[in-house]
Short mmCIF file of C-alpha atoms and ligand atoms in Angstrom, two decimals:
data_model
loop_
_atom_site.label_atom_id
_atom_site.label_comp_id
_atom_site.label_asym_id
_atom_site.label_seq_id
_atom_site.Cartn_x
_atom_site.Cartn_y
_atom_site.Cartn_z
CA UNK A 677 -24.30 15.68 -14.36
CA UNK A 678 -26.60 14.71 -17.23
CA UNK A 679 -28.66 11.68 -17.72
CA UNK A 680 -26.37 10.36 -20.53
CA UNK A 681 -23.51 11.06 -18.90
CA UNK A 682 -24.57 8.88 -15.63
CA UNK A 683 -25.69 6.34 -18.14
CA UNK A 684 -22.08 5.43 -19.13
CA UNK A 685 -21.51 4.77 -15.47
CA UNK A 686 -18.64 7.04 -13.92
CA UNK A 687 -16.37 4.04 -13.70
CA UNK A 688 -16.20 3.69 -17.34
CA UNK A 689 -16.08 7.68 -17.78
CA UNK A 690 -13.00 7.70 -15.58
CA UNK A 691 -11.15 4.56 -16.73
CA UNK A 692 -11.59 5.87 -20.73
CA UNK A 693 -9.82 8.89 -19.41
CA UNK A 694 -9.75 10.28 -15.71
CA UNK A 695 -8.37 13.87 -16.65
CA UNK A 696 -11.32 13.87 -19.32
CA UNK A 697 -13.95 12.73 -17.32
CA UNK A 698 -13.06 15.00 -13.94
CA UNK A 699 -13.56 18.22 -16.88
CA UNK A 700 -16.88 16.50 -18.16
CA UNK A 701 -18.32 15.96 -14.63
CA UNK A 702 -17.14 18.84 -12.67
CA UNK A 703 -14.95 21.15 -15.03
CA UNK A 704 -11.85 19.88 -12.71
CA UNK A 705 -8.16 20.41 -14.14
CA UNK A 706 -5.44 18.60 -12.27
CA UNK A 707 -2.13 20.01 -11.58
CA UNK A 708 0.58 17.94 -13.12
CA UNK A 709 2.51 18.35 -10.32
CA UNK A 710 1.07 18.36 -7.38
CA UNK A 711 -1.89 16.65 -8.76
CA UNK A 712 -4.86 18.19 -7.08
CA UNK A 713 -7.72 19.00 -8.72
CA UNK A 714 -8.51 22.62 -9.20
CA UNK A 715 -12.42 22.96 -8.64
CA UNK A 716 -14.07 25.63 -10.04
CA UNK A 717 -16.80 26.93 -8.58
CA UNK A 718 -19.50 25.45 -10.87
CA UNK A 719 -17.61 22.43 -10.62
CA UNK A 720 -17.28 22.43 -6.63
CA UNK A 721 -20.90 22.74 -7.01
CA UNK A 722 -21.50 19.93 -9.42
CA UNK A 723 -19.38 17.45 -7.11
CA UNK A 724 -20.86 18.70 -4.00
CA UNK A 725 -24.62 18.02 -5.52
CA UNK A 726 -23.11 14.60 -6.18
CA UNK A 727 -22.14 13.48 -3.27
CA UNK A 728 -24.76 15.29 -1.27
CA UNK A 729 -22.95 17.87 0.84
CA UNK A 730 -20.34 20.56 0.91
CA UNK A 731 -16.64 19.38 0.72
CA UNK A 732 -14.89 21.35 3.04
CA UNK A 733 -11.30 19.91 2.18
CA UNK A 734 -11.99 20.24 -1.12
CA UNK A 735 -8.68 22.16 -2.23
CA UNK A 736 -7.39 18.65 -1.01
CA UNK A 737 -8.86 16.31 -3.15
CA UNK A 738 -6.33 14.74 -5.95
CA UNK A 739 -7.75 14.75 -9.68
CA UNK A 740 -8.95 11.87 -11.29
CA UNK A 741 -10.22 10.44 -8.01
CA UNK A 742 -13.63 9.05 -7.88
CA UNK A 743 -14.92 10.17 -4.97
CA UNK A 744 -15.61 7.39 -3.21
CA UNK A 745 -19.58 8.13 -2.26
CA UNK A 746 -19.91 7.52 -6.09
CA UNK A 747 -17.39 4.53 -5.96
CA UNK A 748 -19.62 2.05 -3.99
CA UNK A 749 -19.75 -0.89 -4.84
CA UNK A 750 -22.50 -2.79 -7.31
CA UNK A 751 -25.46 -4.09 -6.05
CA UNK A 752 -24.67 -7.36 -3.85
CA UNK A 753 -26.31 -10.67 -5.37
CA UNK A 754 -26.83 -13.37 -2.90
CA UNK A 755 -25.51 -16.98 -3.38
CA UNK A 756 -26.32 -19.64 -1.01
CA UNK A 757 -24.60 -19.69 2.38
CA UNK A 758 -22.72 -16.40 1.32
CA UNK A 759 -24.16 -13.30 2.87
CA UNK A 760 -23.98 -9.81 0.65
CA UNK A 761 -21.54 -11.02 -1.26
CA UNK A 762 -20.54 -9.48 -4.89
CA UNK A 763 -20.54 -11.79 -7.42
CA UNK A 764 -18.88 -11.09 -10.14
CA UNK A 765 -19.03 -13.82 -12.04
CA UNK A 766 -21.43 -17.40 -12.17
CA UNK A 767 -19.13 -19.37 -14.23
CA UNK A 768 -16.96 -19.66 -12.66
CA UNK A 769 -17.71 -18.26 -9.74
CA UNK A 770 -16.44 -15.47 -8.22
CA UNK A 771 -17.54 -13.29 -5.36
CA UNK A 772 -15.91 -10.76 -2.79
CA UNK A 773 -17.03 -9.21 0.37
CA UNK A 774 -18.07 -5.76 0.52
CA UNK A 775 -15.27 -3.95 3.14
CA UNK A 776 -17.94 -3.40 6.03
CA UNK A 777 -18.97 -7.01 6.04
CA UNK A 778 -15.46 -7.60 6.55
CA UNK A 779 -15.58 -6.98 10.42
CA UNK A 780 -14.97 -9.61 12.22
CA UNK A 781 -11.48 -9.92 13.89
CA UNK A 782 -11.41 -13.64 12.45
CA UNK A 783 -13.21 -14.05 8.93
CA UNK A 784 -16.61 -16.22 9.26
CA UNK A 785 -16.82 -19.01 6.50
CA UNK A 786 -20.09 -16.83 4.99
CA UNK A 787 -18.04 -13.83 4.47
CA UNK A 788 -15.59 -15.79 2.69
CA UNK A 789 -14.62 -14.61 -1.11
CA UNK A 790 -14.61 -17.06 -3.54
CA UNK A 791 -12.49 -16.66 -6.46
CA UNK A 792 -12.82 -20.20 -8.99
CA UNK A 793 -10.83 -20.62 -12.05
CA UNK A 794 -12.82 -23.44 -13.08
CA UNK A 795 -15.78 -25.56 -12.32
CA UNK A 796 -15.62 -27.19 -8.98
CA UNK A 797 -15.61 -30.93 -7.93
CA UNK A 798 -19.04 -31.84 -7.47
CA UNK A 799 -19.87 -32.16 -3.77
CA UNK A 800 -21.33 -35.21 -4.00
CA UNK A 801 -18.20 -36.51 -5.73
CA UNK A 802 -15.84 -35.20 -2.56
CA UNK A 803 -15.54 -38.02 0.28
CA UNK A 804 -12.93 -36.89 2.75
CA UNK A 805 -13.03 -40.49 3.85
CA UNK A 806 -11.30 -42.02 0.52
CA UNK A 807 -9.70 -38.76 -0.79
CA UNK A 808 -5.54 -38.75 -1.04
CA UNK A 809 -3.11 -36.49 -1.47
CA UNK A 810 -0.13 -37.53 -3.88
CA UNK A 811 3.65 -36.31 -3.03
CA UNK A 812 5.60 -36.17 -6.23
CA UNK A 813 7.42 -34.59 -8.73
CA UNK A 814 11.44 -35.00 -10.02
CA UNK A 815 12.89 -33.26 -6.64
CA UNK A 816 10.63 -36.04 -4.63
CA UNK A 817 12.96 -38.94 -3.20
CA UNK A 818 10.04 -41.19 -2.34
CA UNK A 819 6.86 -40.53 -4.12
CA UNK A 820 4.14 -41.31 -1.43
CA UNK A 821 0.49 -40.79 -1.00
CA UNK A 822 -2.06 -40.35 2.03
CA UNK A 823 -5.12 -40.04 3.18
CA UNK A 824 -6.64 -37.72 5.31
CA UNK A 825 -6.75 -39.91 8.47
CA UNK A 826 -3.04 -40.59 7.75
CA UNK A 827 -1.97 -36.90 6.97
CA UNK A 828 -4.46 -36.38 10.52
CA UNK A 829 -2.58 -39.29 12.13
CA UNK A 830 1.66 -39.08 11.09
CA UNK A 831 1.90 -35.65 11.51
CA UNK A 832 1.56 -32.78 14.29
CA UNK A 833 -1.30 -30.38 13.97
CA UNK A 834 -1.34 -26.58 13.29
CA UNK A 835 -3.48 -23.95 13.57
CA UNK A 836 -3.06 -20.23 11.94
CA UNK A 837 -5.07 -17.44 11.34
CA UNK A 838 -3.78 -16.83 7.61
CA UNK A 839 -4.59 -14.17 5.22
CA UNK A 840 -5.63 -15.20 1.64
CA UNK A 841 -5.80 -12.50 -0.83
CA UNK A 842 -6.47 -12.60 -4.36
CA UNK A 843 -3.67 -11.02 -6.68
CA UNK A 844 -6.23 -9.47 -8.72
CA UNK A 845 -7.59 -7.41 -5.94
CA UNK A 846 -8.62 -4.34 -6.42
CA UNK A 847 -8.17 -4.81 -10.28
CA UNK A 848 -11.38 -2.12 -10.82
CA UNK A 849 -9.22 0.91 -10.10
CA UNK A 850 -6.87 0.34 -12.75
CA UNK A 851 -6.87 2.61 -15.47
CA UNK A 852 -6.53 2.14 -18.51
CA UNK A 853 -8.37 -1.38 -17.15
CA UNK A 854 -7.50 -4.49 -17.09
CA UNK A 855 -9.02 -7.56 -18.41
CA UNK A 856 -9.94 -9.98 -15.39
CA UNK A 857 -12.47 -9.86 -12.05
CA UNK A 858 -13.02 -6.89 -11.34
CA UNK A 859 -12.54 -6.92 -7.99
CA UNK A 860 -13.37 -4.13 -5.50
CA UNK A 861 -11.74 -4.48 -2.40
CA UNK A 862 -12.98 -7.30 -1.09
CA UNK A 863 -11.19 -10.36 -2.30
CA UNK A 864 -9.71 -10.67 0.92
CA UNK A 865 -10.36 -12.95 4.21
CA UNK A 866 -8.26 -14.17 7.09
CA UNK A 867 -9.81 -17.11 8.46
CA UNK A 868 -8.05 -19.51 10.88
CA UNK A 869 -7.29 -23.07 9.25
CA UNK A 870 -6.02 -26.24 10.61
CA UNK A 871 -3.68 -28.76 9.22
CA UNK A 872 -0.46 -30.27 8.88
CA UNK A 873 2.88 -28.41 8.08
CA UNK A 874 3.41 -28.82 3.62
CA UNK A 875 7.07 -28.92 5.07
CA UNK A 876 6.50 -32.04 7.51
CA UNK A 877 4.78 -33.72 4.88
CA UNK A 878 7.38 -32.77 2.28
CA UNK A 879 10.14 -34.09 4.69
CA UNK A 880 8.34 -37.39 5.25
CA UNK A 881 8.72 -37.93 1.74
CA UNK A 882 12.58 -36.69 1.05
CA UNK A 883 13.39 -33.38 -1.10
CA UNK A 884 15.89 -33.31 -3.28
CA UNK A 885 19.31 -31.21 -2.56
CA UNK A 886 17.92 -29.73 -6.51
CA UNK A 887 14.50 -28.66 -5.36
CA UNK A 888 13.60 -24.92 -6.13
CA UNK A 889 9.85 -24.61 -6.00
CA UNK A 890 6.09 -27.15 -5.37
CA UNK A 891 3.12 -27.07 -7.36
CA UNK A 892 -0.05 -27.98 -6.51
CA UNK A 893 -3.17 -29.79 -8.37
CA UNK A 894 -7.13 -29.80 -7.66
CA UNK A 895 -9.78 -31.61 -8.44
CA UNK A 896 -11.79 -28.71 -10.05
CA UNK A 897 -12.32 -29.08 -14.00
CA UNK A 898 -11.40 -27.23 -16.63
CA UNK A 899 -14.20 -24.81 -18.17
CA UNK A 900 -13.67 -26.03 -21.66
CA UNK A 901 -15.02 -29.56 -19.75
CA UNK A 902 -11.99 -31.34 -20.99
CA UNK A 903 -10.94 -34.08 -18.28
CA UNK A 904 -7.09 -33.86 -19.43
CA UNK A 905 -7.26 -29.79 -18.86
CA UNK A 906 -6.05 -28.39 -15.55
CA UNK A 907 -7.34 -25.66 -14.25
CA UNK A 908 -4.55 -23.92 -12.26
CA UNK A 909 -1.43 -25.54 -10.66
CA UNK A 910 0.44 -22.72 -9.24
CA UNK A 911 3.07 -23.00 -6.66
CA UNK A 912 5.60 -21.24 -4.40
CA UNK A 913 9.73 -21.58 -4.06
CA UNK A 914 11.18 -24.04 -1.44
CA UNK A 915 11.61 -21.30 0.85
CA UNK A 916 7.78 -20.37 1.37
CA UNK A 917 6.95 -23.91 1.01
CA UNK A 918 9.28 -24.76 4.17
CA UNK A 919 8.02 -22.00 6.73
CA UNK A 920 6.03 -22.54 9.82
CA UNK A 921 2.73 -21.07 8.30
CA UNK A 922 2.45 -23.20 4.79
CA UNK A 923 -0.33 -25.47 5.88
CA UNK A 924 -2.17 -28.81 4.25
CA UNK A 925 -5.43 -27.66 5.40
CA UNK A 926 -8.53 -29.96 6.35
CA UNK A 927 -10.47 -27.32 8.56
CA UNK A 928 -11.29 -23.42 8.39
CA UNK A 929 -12.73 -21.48 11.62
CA UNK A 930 -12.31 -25.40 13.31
CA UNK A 931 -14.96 -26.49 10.37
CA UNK A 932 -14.81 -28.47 7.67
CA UNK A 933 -13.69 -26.10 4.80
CA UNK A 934 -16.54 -24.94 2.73
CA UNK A 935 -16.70 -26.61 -0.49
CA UNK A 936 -16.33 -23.52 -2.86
CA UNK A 937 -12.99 -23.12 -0.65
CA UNK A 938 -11.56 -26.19 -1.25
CA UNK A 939 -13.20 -28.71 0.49
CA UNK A 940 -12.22 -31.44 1.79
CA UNK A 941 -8.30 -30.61 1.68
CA UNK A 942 -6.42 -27.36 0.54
CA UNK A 943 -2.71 -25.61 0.48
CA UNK A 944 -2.25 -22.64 2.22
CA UNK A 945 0.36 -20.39 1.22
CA UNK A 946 -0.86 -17.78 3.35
CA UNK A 947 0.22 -13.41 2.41
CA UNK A 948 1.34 -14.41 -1.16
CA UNK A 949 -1.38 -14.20 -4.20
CA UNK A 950 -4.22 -16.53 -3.41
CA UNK A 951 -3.87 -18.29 -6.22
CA UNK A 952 -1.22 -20.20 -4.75
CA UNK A 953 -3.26 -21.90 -2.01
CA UNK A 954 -4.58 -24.71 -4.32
CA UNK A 955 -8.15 -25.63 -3.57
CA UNK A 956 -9.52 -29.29 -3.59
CA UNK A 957 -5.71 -30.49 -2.98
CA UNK A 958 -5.04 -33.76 -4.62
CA UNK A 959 -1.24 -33.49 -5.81
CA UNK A 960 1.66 -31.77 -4.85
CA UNK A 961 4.93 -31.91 -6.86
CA UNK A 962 8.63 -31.16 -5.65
CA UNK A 963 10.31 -29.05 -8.50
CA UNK A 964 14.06 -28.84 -9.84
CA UNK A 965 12.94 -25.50 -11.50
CA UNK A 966 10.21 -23.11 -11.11
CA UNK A 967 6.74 -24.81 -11.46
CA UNK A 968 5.33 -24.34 -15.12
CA UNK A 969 1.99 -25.35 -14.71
CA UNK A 970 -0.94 -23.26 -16.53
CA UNK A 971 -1.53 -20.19 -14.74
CA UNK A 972 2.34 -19.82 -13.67
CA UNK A 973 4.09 -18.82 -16.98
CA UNK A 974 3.18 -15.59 -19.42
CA UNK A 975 1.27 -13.27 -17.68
CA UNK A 976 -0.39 -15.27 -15.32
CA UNK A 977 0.06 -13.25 -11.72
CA UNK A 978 3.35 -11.43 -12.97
CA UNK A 979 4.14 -7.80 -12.69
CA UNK A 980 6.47 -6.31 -15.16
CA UNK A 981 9.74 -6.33 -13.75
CA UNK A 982 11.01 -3.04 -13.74
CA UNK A 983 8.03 -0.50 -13.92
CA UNK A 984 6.19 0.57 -17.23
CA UNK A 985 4.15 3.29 -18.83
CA UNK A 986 0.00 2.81 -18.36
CA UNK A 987 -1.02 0.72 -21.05
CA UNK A 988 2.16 -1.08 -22.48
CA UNK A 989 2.54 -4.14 -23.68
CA UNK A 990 4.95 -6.18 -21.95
CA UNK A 991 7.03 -8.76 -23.31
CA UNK A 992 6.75 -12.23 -21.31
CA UNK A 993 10.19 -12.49 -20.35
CA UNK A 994 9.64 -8.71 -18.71
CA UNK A 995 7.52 -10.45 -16.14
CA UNK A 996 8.55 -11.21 -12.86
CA UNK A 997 6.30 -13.83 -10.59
CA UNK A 998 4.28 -12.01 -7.49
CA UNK A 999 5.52 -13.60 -4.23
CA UNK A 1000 4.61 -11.81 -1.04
CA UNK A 1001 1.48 -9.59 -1.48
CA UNK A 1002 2.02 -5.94 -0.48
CA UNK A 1003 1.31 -3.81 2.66
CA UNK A 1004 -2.41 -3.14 2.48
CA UNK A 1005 -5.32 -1.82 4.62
CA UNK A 1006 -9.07 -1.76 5.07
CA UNK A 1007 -11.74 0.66 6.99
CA UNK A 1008 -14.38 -2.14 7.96
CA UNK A 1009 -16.57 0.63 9.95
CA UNK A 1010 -17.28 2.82 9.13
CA UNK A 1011 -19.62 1.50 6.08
CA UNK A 1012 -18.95 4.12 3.19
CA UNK A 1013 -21.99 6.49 3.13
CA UNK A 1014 -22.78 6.84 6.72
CA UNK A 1015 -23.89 10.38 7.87
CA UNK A 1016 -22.20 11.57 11.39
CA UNK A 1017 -22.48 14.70 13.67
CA UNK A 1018 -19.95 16.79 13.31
CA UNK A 1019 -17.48 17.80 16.09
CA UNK A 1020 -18.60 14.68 17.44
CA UNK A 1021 -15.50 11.64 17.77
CA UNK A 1022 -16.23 8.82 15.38
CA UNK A 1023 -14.77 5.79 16.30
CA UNK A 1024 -13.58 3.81 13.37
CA UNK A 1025 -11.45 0.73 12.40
CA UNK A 1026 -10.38 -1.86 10.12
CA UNK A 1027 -7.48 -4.17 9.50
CA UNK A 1028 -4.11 -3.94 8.13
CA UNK A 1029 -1.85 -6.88 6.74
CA UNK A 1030 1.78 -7.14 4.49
CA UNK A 1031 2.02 -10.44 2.35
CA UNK A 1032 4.39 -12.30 5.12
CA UNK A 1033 5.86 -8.63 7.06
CA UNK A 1034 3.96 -7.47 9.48
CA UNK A 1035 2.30 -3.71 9.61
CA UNK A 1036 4.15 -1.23 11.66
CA UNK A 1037 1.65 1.53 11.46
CA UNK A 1038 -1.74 2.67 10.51
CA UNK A 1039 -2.35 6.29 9.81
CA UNK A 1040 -5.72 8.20 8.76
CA UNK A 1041 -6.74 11.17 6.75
CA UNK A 1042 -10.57 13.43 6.72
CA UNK A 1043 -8.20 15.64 4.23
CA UNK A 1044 -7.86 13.80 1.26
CA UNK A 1045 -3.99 12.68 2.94
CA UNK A 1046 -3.10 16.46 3.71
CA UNK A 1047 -2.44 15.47 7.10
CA UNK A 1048 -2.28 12.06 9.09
CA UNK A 1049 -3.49 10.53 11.89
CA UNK A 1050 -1.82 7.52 13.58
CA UNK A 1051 -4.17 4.56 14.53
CA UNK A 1052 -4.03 2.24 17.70
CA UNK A 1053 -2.19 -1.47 16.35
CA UNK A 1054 -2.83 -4.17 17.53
CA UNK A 1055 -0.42 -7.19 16.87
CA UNK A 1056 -1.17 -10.23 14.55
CA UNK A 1057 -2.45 -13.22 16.42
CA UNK A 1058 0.37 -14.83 14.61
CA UNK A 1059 2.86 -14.14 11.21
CA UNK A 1060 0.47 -13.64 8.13
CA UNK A 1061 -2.10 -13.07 10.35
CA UNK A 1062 -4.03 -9.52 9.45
CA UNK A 1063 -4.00 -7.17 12.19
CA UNK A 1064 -6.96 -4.80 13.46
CA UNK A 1065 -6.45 -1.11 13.76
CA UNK A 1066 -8.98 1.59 15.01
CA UNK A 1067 -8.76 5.55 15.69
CA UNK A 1068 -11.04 8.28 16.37
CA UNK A 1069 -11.55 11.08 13.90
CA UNK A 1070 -13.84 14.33 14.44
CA UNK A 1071 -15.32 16.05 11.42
CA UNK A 1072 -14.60 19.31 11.98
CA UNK A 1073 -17.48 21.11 9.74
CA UNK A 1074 -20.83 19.68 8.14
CA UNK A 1075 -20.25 18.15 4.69
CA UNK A 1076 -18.65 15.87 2.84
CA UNK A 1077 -15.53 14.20 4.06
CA UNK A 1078 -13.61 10.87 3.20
CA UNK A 1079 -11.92 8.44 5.23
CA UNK A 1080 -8.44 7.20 4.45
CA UNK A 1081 -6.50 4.62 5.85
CA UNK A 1082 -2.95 3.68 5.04
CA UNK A 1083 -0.71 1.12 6.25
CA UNK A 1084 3.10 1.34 6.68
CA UNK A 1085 5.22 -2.19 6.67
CA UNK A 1086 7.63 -3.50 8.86
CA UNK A 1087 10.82 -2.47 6.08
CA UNK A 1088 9.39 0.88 6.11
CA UNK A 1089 6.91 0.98 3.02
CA UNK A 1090 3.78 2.31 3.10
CA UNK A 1091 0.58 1.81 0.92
CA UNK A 1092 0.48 4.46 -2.15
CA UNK A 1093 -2.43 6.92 -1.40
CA UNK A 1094 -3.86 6.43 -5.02
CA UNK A 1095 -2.89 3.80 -7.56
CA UNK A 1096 0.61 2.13 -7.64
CA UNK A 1097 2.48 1.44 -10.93
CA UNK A 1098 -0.26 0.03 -13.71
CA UNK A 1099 0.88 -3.48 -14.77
CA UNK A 1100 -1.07 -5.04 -17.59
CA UNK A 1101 -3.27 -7.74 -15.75
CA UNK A 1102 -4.11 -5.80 -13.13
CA UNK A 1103 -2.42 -6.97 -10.26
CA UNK A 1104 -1.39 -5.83 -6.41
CA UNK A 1105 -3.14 -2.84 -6.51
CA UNK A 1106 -2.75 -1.72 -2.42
CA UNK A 1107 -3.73 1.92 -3.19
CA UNK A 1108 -5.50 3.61 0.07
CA UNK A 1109 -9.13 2.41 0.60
CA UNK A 1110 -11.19 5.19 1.29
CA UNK A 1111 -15.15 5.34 2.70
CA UNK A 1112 -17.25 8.67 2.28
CA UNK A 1113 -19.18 10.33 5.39
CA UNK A 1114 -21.14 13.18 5.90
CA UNK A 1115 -21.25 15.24 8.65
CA UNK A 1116 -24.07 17.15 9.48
N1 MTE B 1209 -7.83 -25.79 -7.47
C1 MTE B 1209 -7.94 -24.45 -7.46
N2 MTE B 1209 -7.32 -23.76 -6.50
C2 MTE B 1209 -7.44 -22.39 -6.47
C3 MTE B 1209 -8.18 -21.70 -7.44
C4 MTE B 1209 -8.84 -22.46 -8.45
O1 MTE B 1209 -9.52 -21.95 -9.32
N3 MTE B 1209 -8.68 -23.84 -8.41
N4 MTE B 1209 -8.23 -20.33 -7.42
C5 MTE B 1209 -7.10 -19.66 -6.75
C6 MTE B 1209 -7.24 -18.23 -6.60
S1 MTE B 1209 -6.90 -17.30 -7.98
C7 MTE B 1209 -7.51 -17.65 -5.39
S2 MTE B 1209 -7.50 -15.97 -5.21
C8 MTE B 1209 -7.83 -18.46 -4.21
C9 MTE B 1209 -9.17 -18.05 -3.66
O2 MTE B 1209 -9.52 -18.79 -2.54
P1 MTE B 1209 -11.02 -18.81 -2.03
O3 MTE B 1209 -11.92 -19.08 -3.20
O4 MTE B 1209 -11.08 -19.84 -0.99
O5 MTE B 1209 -11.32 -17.44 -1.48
O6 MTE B 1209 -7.86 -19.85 -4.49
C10 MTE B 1209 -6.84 -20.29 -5.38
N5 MTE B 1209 -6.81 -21.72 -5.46
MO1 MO B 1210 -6.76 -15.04 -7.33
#
């Protein structure tokens, strides 16, 4: 690889063109139809000087793949009270966990993503003691509004362990890119929170026979620093609004909620894009029709409807709303980059989740998905909740070697082992996360 070359940074090399940059870097031609990479042996060379070791399975590995020892992530930047977090982003901002730090069976507050659309209410401003929440909207019998204590007081008390994932995650890998965060992997948590049932709440108010959809308002402010502007008000249909897990949250991890996570009050629409669990809840509105608020309509977390060619443009009426996220996975340990003796078991795990479904089945590859290896499940604490999988893996020679991990849902579908269909904002990708490790 040459200095100018490494200077462009291979993410940019392979997002211009990933059949152009495997030639440049390592005189790789993919097979259009089984798409491996052929590696010549200069080029099997090139890659193995790269990542620092022989790559036994390398008649394995697909083209156009990074591989993933060159993949890692950017350098973390600290923020306060957020531990090796990525932040991509200061205004607004926007940070995500790198996978390893991901660990924990139950996501601490400090290894929390934060993903802001705006500028947030400023803490001294937020005083859980006077702050309401307003029931509205045309399919709203009796507008009403309440306070904490009240919403504490009238009605019954939950506790889930929810996962909250940004639609955008994993937006890095797309290719040709897409304009946004460019999120890693790590825009995910699973926390517990605490609150009241949106559908108790909802119910203590009256819905409407009409009502289709709620929407949801915050107290953050618009960028532009126009009062009248909101931010985001996103929402979900009737039906996700009424289950079980759609909380009114006051606490995360039995804590107040951190303030860049919504502080003091927040909706939780746990397994569907993130964007629908409003932070810094102050309003909630009962619709007769889907919920138009900004950030709902255009492009905003829509997929093309039926699936298009990388790169097209997509007319707005040819996009179709995200609901539940898809079946997705992570490898928490091994951190990417470790070195291991070969031959010798390596014990590795991570967590696996589906939007609302649950995960059937975990299975891992050291052969760039030649062959599988089924992990040990455990099941969610409860619905939505992510669930942990481990497995032990030998590495059969010294080299290089990568870890995949891929998730199967409860109807049957499994994550795609590279990327899934390009849609223009870069949404849902749930490709297979992969960590490199050498054996020696
Ligand atoms: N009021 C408000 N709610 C919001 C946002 C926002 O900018 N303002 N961002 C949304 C998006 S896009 C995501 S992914 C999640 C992120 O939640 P977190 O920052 O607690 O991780 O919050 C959602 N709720
Ligand atoms: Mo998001």
């Amino acid at each position: 690889m040459t200095k100018k070359k490494q200077e462009r940074g291979i993410h940019e090399l392979y997002a211009q063109d990933p059949q152009q940059a495997d030639w440049l870097l390592w005189g790789r031609k993919v097979d259009s139809t089984s798409r491996r990479g052929f590696l010549k042996k200069t080029g099997l060379l090139a890659m193995s000087a790269a990542v620092g070791a022989h790559i036994p399975f390398w008649e394995k590995m697909p083209g156009g793949l990074i591989p993933a020892a060159l993949a890692a992530s950017p350098e973390p930047f600290v923020i306060p009270g957020r531990d090796g977090l990525i932040v991509h982003n200061d205004r607004p901002i926007n940070a995500e966990t790198p996978a390893h730090l991901l660990d924990d069976k139950i996501t601490p507050a400090h290894r929390m993503f934060v993903r802001n659309n705006g500028i947030p209410p400023v803490e001294s401003s937020v005083d859980p003691a006077t702050w309401t929440l307003e029931i509205a909207g045309e399919s709203c019998v009796t507008p009403m509004s309440f306070t904490i204590a009240q919403l504490k007081e009238r009605f019954e008390h939950h506790t889930y362990q929810l996962q909250i994932e940004c639609g955008g995650n994993g937006r890095s890998e797309f290719n040709p890119p897409a304009k946004g965060n460019q999120w890693v992997v790590g825009a995910i948590a699973c926390p517990t929170f605490t609150g009241v049932r949106l559908r108790d709440v909802l119910k203590a108010c009256g819905i409407k026979d009409d009502a289709v959809y709620v929407g949801y308002y915050g107290a953050d402010t618009h960028l532009s620093g126009d009062p009248d502007k909101v931010v985001i008000s996103r929402g979900v249909p009737m039906e996700k609004a009424l289950r079980d897990e759609t909380l009114i949250a006051w606490a995360m991890n039995g804590e107040d909620i951190p303030a860049l996570n919504g502080h003091p009050l927040r909706l939780v629409a746990g397994g569907w894009p993130g964007s629908t669990s409003g932070k810094w809840l102050k309003k909630i509105v009962i619709r007769n029709k889907e919920h138009d608020g900004p950030k709902m309509t255009g492009q905003s977390y829509r997929v093309p409807c039926t699936p298009v060619a990388p790169g097209a443009e997509v007319a707005d009426e040819n996009m179709c709303v995200i609901g539940s996220m898809p079946v997705k996975s992570l490898i928490t340990f091994p951190e990417s980059g470790i070195v291991h003796p070969q031959n010798k078991p390596l014990s590795i795990r991570g967590h696996a989740w589906a939007g609302d479904l649950d995960v059937d089945e975990v299975l891992v590859s050291i052969d760039f998905g030649a062959t599988w290896q089924k992990a040990s499940l455990e099941r969610p604490a409860n619905s939505i909740a992510w669930q942990h999988w481990s497995a032990d893996v030998t590495l059969p020679s010294i080299g290089y070697f990568e870890i995949w991990a891929r998730a199967i849902d409860s109807t049957g579908r499994s994550q795609p082992m590279v990327m899934p269909g390009w849609n223009p904002r870069g949404y849902l990708n749930n490709a297979c996360h992969r960590v490199a490790v050498k054996a020696v």
